[in-house]
Short mmCIF file of C-alpha atoms in Angstrom, two decimals:
data_model
loop_
_atom_site.label_atom_id
_atom_site.label_comp_id
_atom_site.label_asym_id
_atom_site.label_seq_id
_atom_site.Cartn_x
_atom_site.Cartn_y
_atom_site.Cartn_z
CA MET A 1 -34.09 16.06 15.48
CA LYS A 2 -33.97 18.90 12.97
CA ILE A 3 -31.42 18.92 10.20
CA THR A 4 -29.61 21.92 11.67
CA SER A 5 -29.22 20.09 14.99
CA LYS A 6 -28.05 16.98 13.18
CA TRP A 7 -25.61 19.07 11.18
CA MET A 8 -24.22 20.64 14.33
CA LEU A 9 -23.83 17.23 15.96
CA TRP A 10 -22.17 15.72 12.90
CA PHE A 11 -19.99 18.76 12.44
CA MET A 12 -18.72 18.50 16.02
CA LEU A 13 -18.12 14.76 15.66
CA VAL A 14 -16.34 15.18 12.34
CA ALA A 15 -14.36 18.15 13.65
CA LEU A 16 -13.34 16.16 16.73
CA TYR A 17 -12.35 13.19 14.59
CA ALA A 18 -10.41 15.42 12.20
CA ALA A 19 -8.72 17.17 15.11
CA ILE A 20 -7.68 13.87 16.69
CA PHE A 21 -6.57 12.37 13.40
CA GLY A 22 -4.77 15.56 12.43
CA GLY A 23 -3.16 15.66 15.86
CA LEU A 24 -1.85 12.13 15.42
CA VAL A 25 -0.48 13.00 11.99
CA TYR A 26 0.95 16.26 13.31
CA TYR A 27 2.49 14.53 16.33
CA ASN A 28 4.07 11.74 14.30
CA MET A 29 5.31 14.20 11.71
CA PHE A 30 7.13 16.28 14.30
CA LYS A 31 8.27 13.17 16.12
CA PHE A 32 9.78 11.93 12.88
CA VAL A 33 11.33 15.30 12.02
CA PHE A 34 12.88 16.02 15.41
CA ASP A 35 13.89 12.42 16.09
CA LYS A 36 15.37 12.09 12.61
CA LYS A 37 17.24 15.34 13.13
CA LEU A 38 18.58 14.03 16.44
CA GLN A 39 19.68 10.76 14.84
CA ASN A 40 21.29 12.49 11.87
CA GLU A 41 23.22 14.80 14.17
CA MET A 42 24.62 11.83 16.08
CA VAL A 43 25.55 10.05 12.84
CA GLU A 44 27.22 13.15 11.43
CA MET A 45 29.08 13.67 14.70
CA VAL A 46 30.61 10.20 14.35
CA ARG A 47 31.21 10.43 10.62
CA PHE A 48 33.12 13.68 11.04
CA ARG A 49 35.72 11.86 13.14
CA ALA A 50 35.30 8.50 11.39
CA PRO A 51 38.51 8.72 9.27
CA ARG A 52 40.70 9.07 12.36
CA LEU A 53 38.86 6.30 14.17
CA VAL A 54 39.02 3.95 11.17
CA ALA A 55 42.74 4.60 10.78
CA ALA A 56 43.31 3.74 14.43
CA LEU A 57 41.17 0.61 14.11
CA ALA A 58 43.08 -0.47 11.02
CA ALA A 59 46.39 -0.03 12.82
CA ARG A 60 45.18 -2.03 15.85
CA PRO A 61 41.90 -3.90 15.20
CA LYS A 62 41.63 -5.20 18.78
CA GLY A 63 42.48 -3.98 22.22
CA ALA A 64 41.88 -0.69 24.00
CA ALA A 65 41.54 2.70 22.33
CA THR A 66 44.51 4.97 21.79
CA PHE A 67 44.78 8.29 23.60
CA ALA A 68 43.58 10.07 20.47
CA GLU A 69 40.53 7.86 20.24
CA ALA A 70 39.81 8.26 23.94
CA ASP A 71 40.03 12.05 23.61
CA ILE A 72 37.47 11.96 20.82
CA MET A 73 35.07 9.88 22.91
CA LYS A 74 35.47 12.11 25.95
CA SER A 75 34.97 15.29 23.90
CA TRP A 76 31.72 13.95 22.48
CA LYS A 77 30.29 13.18 25.88
CA ILE A 78 31.47 16.43 27.44
CA ASN A 79 30.37 18.73 24.63
CA ASP A 80 26.94 17.20 24.00
CA ASP A 81 24.72 16.88 27.06
CA ARG A 82 22.23 14.80 25.07
CA ILE A 83 24.64 11.85 25.19
CA LYS A 84 23.84 9.77 28.27
CA ASP A 85 26.22 6.91 27.60
CA LEU A 86 28.92 6.13 25.07
CA ILE A 87 30.64 2.84 24.25
CA TYR A 88 33.29 2.30 21.58
CA LEU A 89 33.49 -1.28 20.28
CA ASN A 90 35.90 -3.23 18.10
CA TYR A 91 34.69 -5.11 15.04
CA ASP A 92 34.16 -8.26 17.13
CA GLY A 93 32.03 -6.41 19.67
CA SER A 94 34.66 -6.19 22.40
CA VAL A 95 34.82 -2.92 24.37
CA ARG A 96 37.49 -0.58 22.99
CA TRP A 97 36.60 2.42 25.14
CA HIS A 98 34.29 3.02 28.09
CA GLU A 99 34.38 5.74 30.71
CA ASN A 100 34.74 2.94 33.26
CA THR A 101 38.12 1.41 32.47
CA LYS A 102 37.29 -1.94 34.07
CA PHE A 103 35.17 -2.78 31.02
CA LEU A 104 38.00 -2.27 28.52
CA GLY A 105 38.65 -5.38 26.46
CA MET A 106 35.50 -7.10 27.72
CA SER A 107 33.68 -9.14 25.05
CA TYR A 108 30.25 -8.16 23.81
CA SER A 109 28.52 -11.06 25.53
CA ASP A 110 30.30 -10.49 28.85
CA PHE A 111 29.51 -6.78 28.82
CA ASN A 112 25.89 -7.50 27.86
CA ASN A 113 25.58 -9.97 30.73
CA THR A 114 27.30 -7.66 33.22
CA VAL A 115 25.91 -4.22 32.35
CA GLY A 116 23.59 -4.89 29.43
CA PHE A 117 23.00 -3.02 26.20
CA PRO A 118 19.66 -1.19 26.04
CA THR A 119 18.73 -2.88 22.73
CA ASN A 120 20.20 -5.00 19.95
CA ALA A 121 21.13 -1.93 17.90
CA VAL A 122 24.82 -2.95 17.87
CA VAL A 123 24.02 -6.35 16.37
CA TYR A 124 21.81 -4.80 13.68
CA ALA A 125 24.44 -2.19 12.84
CA ILE A 126 27.20 -4.78 12.46
CA ASN A 127 25.07 -7.11 10.36
CA GLY A 128 23.57 -4.36 8.21
CA ARG A 129 26.66 -2.11 8.09
CA THR A 130 24.37 0.91 8.49
CA PRO A 131 23.53 3.10 11.48
CA LYS A 132 20.70 1.71 13.61
CA ALA A 133 18.58 3.62 16.14
CA ILE A 134 16.12 1.90 18.50
CA MET A 135 13.97 3.70 21.05
CA ALA A 136 14.66 2.67 24.63
CA GLU A 137 13.74 3.50 28.23
CA GLU A 138 10.03 3.91 27.41
CA GLY A 139 10.75 6.44 24.68
CA ASN A 140 13.08 8.65 26.70
CA THR A 141 16.28 7.73 24.83
CA TYR A 142 17.57 6.29 21.58
CA ASP A 143 20.08 3.46 21.56
CA MET A 144 22.15 4.23 18.44
CA ALA A 145 24.83 2.04 16.93
CA ILE A 146 26.94 3.69 14.21
CA PRO A 147 29.35 1.36 12.36
CA LEU A 148 32.77 2.53 11.25
CA LEU A 149 33.42 1.09 7.80
CA ALA A 150 36.75 0.33 6.21
CA LYS A 151 36.43 -0.92 2.62
CA ASP A 152 32.79 -1.92 3.20
CA ALA A 153 33.78 -3.96 6.27
CA VAL A 154 32.86 -3.03 9.85
CA ALA A 155 36.04 -1.98 11.64
CA GLY A 156 34.30 -0.83 14.80
CA VAL A 157 31.03 0.51 16.25
CA VAL A 158 30.18 3.60 18.27
CA ASN A 159 27.23 2.88 20.55
CA VAL A 160 25.53 6.06 21.80
CA THR A 161 22.61 6.37 24.21
CA VAL A 162 21.13 9.77 23.41
CA SER A 163 18.35 11.58 25.28
CA ARG A 164 15.09 12.60 23.57
CA GLU A 165 14.21 15.28 26.12
CA GLY A 166 14.91 18.16 23.74
CA ALA A 167 12.93 16.59 20.92
CA LYS A 168 10.03 15.79 23.26
CA ALA A 169 9.94 19.40 24.49
CA LEU A 170 9.74 20.68 20.91
CA ILE A 171 6.98 18.20 20.09
CA HIS A 172 4.99 19.21 23.19
CA SER A 173 5.27 22.90 22.34
CA ALA A 174 4.13 22.26 18.77
CA MET A 175 1.15 20.19 19.95
CA VAL A 176 -0.01 22.94 22.30
CA ARG A 177 0.00 25.43 19.43
CA TYR A 178 -1.82 22.90 17.26
CA CYS A 179 -4.62 22.40 19.84
CA ILE A 180 -5.16 26.15 20.25
CA GLY A 181 -5.26 26.65 16.48
CA VAL A 182 -7.69 23.77 15.96
CA PHE A 183 -10.07 25.11 18.63
CA PHE A 184 -10.38 28.54 17.04
CA MET A 185 -10.56 27.04 13.55
CA ILE A 186 -13.51 24.84 14.53
CA LEU A 187 -15.37 27.80 16.02
CA LEU A 188 -14.77 29.97 12.97
CA ILE A 189 -15.53 27.37 10.32
CA GLY A 190 -18.50 25.96 12.23
CA GLY A 191 -20.16 29.34 12.66
CA VAL A 192 -19.69 30.40 9.05
CA LEU A 193 -20.90 27.09 7.63
CA TYR A 194 -23.93 26.99 9.89
CA LEU A 195 -25.01 30.49 8.87
CA PHE A 196 -24.46 29.73 5.19
CA MET A 197 -26.42 26.48 5.36
CA LEU A 198 -29.26 28.10 7.23
CA LEU A 199 -29.74 30.98 4.79
CA LYS A 200 -28.64 29.60 1.43
CA ILE A 201 -28.85 25.83 1.32
CA LEU A 202 -31.38 24.13 3.61
CA ARG A 203 -34.63 25.46 2.14
CA PRO A 204 -33.70 25.34 -1.57
CA LEU A 205 -32.11 21.94 -1.06
CA ALA A 206 -35.34 20.54 0.35
CA GLY A 207 -37.11 21.32 -2.94
CA LEU A 208 -34.30 19.75 -4.96
CA LYS A 209 -34.42 16.66 -2.74
CA ASP A 210 -38.12 16.22 -3.45
CA ALA A 211 -37.48 16.54 -7.18
CA VAL A 212 -34.65 14.00 -7.11
CA ASP A 213 -36.78 11.59 -5.07
CA ALA A 214 -39.44 11.83 -7.76
CA VAL A 215 -37.08 10.74 -10.55
CA SER A 216 -38.32 7.54 -12.21
CA LEU A 217 -35.90 4.83 -13.26
CA ASN A 218 -37.95 4.35 -16.41
CA THR A 219 -37.53 7.90 -17.69
CA LEU A 220 -34.51 9.23 -15.73
CA THR A 221 -35.87 12.78 -16.01
CA LEU A 222 -35.69 15.51 -13.32
CA THR A 223 -38.73 17.79 -12.86
CA TYR A 224 -37.54 20.92 -11.05
CA THR A 225 -38.32 24.63 -11.29
CA PRO A 226 -35.30 26.46 -12.80
CA ARG A 227 -33.33 28.69 -10.44
CA SER A 228 -30.59 31.24 -11.09
CA ASP A 229 -28.45 30.36 -8.08
CA GLU A 230 -26.10 27.51 -7.20
CA ILE A 231 -28.96 25.15 -6.30
CA GLY A 232 -30.36 25.72 -9.79
CA ASP A 233 -26.95 24.89 -11.27
CA VAL A 234 -26.91 21.66 -9.30
CA ALA A 235 -30.39 20.82 -10.59
CA LYS A 236 -29.21 21.42 -14.17
CA SER A 237 -26.18 19.23 -13.57
CA VAL A 238 -28.36 16.45 -12.17
CA ASP A 239 -30.67 16.67 -15.18
CA SER A 240 -27.67 16.64 -17.53
CA MET A 241 -26.21 13.69 -15.67
CA LEU A 242 -29.47 11.76 -16.01
CA SER A 243 -29.45 12.48 -19.74
CA LYS A 244 -25.87 11.22 -20.08
CA ILE A 245 -26.74 8.11 -18.08
CA ARG A 246 -29.57 7.37 -20.50
CA GLU A 247 -27.21 7.76 -23.45
CA ASP A 248 -24.42 5.76 -21.79
CA ILE A 249 -26.72 2.86 -20.95
CA LYS A 250 -27.90 2.66 -24.53
CA GLY A 251 -24.36 3.07 -25.87
CA MET A 252 -22.93 0.39 -23.56
CA GLN A 253 -25.56 -2.06 -24.67
CA ASP A 254 -24.82 -1.38 -28.34
CA VAL A 255 -21.04 -1.51 -27.85
CA GLU A 256 -21.21 -4.78 -25.93
CA ILE A 257 -23.25 -6.42 -28.67
CA MET A 258 -20.95 -5.11 -31.42
CA SER A 259 -17.81 -6.03 -29.50
CA LEU A 260 -18.98 -9.59 -28.91
CA GLU A 261 -19.92 -10.07 -32.56
CA LYS A 262 -16.63 -8.57 -33.72
CA GLU A 263 -14.67 -10.85 -31.39
CA ARG A 264 -16.51 -13.91 -32.71
CA LYS A 265 -15.63 -12.97 -36.27
CA TRP A 266 -12.03 -12.46 -35.19
CA TRP A 267 -11.87 -15.90 -33.58
CA LYS A 268 -13.47 -17.47 -36.66
CA THR A 269 -10.66 -16.10 -38.82
CA ILE A 270 -7.87 -17.00 -36.41
CA LEU A 271 -9.02 -20.54 -35.75
CA ALA A 272 -9.61 -21.19 -39.44
CA VAL A 273 -5.95 -20.43 -40.09
CA THR A 274 -4.29 -21.94 -37.01
CA VAL A 275 -6.33 -25.07 -36.17
CA PRO A 276 -5.58 -28.17 -38.29
CA LYS A 277 -8.36 -29.54 -40.43
CA GLY A 278 -10.41 -32.14 -38.60
CA SER A 279 -9.61 -30.69 -35.21
CA ARG A 280 -12.18 -29.02 -33.03
CA ALA A 281 -11.49 -25.71 -31.29
CA LEU A 282 -13.36 -23.86 -28.56
CA VAL A 283 -12.87 -20.36 -27.15
CA VAL A 284 -13.97 -20.05 -23.52
CA ASP A 285 -14.52 -16.80 -21.62
CA GLU A 286 -13.69 -15.97 -17.99
CA ASN A 287 -16.87 -17.70 -16.77
CA ASN A 288 -16.05 -20.92 -18.68
CA ASN A 289 -18.88 -20.14 -21.08
CA ILE A 290 -18.22 -21.08 -24.71
CA LEU A 291 -17.70 -17.94 -26.76
CA TYR A 292 -16.95 -19.50 -30.15
CA THR A 293 -16.39 -22.92 -31.74
CA ASN A 294 -15.36 -23.98 -35.23
CA PHE A 295 -18.07 -26.65 -35.16
CA GLU A 296 -21.79 -26.70 -34.43
CA LEU A 297 -22.65 -27.31 -30.81
CA ASN A 298 -26.19 -28.62 -31.31
CA SER A 299 -27.07 -27.43 -27.82
CA LYS A 300 -30.74 -26.95 -26.95
CA LYS A 301 -29.88 -24.87 -23.88
CA GLU A 302 -31.02 -21.26 -23.92
CA GLY A 303 -28.40 -18.65 -23.15
CA PRO A 304 -24.64 -19.23 -22.73
CA VAL A 305 -23.34 -22.78 -23.08
CA HIS A 306 -20.99 -23.79 -20.27
CA LEU A 307 -17.91 -25.93 -20.84
CA LEU A 308 -19.33 -28.61 -18.54
CA ASP A 309 -22.40 -28.81 -20.77
CA ILE A 310 -20.14 -30.46 -23.34
CA PHE A 311 -17.63 -32.23 -21.11
CA ASP A 312 -19.36 -33.58 -18.02
CA GLY A 313 -17.72 -34.12 -14.64
CA ARG A 314 -16.80 -37.69 -15.49
CA GLN A 315 -14.18 -36.52 -17.96
CA GLN A 316 -11.64 -35.58 -15.33
CA ASN A 317 -8.72 -35.27 -17.77
CA ILE A 318 -10.02 -32.20 -19.56
CA ILE A 319 -11.15 -30.65 -16.26
CA GLN A 320 -7.64 -31.13 -14.93
CA VAL A 321 -6.09 -29.63 -18.09
CA VAL A 322 -8.38 -26.60 -17.89
CA GLY A 323 -7.57 -26.13 -14.22
CA GLU A 324 -3.82 -26.27 -14.86
CA ALA A 325 -4.17 -23.84 -17.77
CA LEU A 326 -5.93 -21.34 -15.50
CA GLU A 327 -3.06 -21.54 -13.03
CA ASN A 328 -0.37 -21.24 -15.73
CA PRO A 329 -1.34 -18.44 -18.18
CA THR A 330 0.25 -18.55 -21.66
CA LYS A 331 1.49 -22.12 -21.05
CA VAL A 332 0.14 -24.83 -23.37
CA LEU A 333 -1.21 -27.78 -21.33
CA ARG A 334 -1.97 -31.17 -22.89
CA GLY A 335 -4.16 -34.11 -22.05
CA THR A 336 -6.55 -36.65 -23.54
CA VAL A 337 -10.32 -36.74 -23.71
CA GLU A 338 -12.98 -38.89 -25.31
CA ASN A 339 -15.29 -36.93 -27.61
CA LYS A 340 -18.11 -38.83 -29.34
CA ASN A 341 -16.35 -42.15 -28.72
CA VAL A 342 -13.17 -40.80 -30.34
CA GLN A 343 -9.99 -40.53 -28.27
CA CYS A 344 -8.64 -37.02 -28.74
CA LEU A 345 -5.55 -35.10 -27.72
CA VAL A 346 -6.64 -31.89 -25.99
CA LYS A 347 -4.48 -28.77 -25.77
CA ALA A 348 -5.45 -25.79 -23.62
CA VAL A 349 -3.87 -22.37 -23.19
CA GLN A 350 -5.00 -19.42 -21.04
CA LEU A 351 -4.35 -16.23 -22.98
CA PRO A 352 -3.01 -13.10 -21.23
CA ASP A 353 -5.59 -10.85 -19.61
CA ASP A 354 -6.68 -8.28 -22.18
CA ALA A 355 -8.53 -5.39 -20.56
CA GLY A 356 -10.36 -7.71 -18.19
CA LYS A 357 -11.22 -10.27 -20.88
CA ASN A 358 -9.85 -13.69 -19.98
CA ARG A 359 -9.96 -16.16 -22.85
CA MET A 360 -8.92 -19.82 -23.04
CA ILE A 361 -8.49 -21.85 -26.23
CA LEU A 362 -9.15 -25.60 -26.28
CA VAL A 363 -8.14 -27.67 -29.31
CA LEU A 364 -9.21 -31.31 -29.68
CA GLU A 365 -7.18 -33.33 -32.20
CA PRO A 366 -8.15 -36.97 -32.93
CA GLU A 367 -5.35 -39.32 -32.04
CA LYS A 368 -3.82 -41.06 -35.01
#
């Protein structure tokens, strides 16, 4: 398959993926916006009349609603056709107002067993003292519970079942416009990019590809005929990048060597001042390799010396101390260990992580 055919296939796949992903983002964004707007409108509707309702609840915490409260409930349901059901509850969950008067005064559990609440929004609202909205009826409605607070205590709850039909219609309309826009955008962008790639990129890029493939890891040098267009600029950038890589590799090697030597000198000075005379100190890196000691190791091993090269697995005490120090940074852990037939007190501390450099200090003091 030619590269143009591959590009067309990949472009269509990527465009389809982007369209689907963008559609999901677009859908959820509008769902959030319109649903949040719907929820906020219900909350504001209740909060606008909340002072009157709270005053009535304070005057009579239990029992049925007053005529004023009942008028408020009826006006909400009459004036807003999005409200499918409305229940007014006391602080203990008993029914204070319902359009069916036979439910007045019924406890929360009895009403839930008889009629049933769509969700547990009321329970969440009472416990959290904040409005709670839960989608119900397969996404067609929201079960909203809005607490009425009096001095940070729940005096009552307004439970509203509100329809999402209006929000769903707006979301559907927006998604239709999105699909039409995406279709024409893919056609336009795809045609322009294909023409540009065919005339300006594919052939020059093939030559650059051959030149890049010929780059040797030993020299890191690009051999390419200079051009005055964008492909030539890319070739210059690649050549410049290879030059910087060469310099960076050399610089990193030099810096690492200098940094390690400088750190060893630093530890030599610190341990000379802080470690008591006659005690042995070791500095261990993140791989448990010995970075510095204030005594001669006399190790014949080539390369880094591991902590276990000095303290074998039979000396469980020091292994346990080191393990606990790793789990408790900055905390000094103590134990005992036998070193050259001398019983020693060992102290270990894991220093704080410094730019990815984990260091542990071990101090062995002969027991008196």
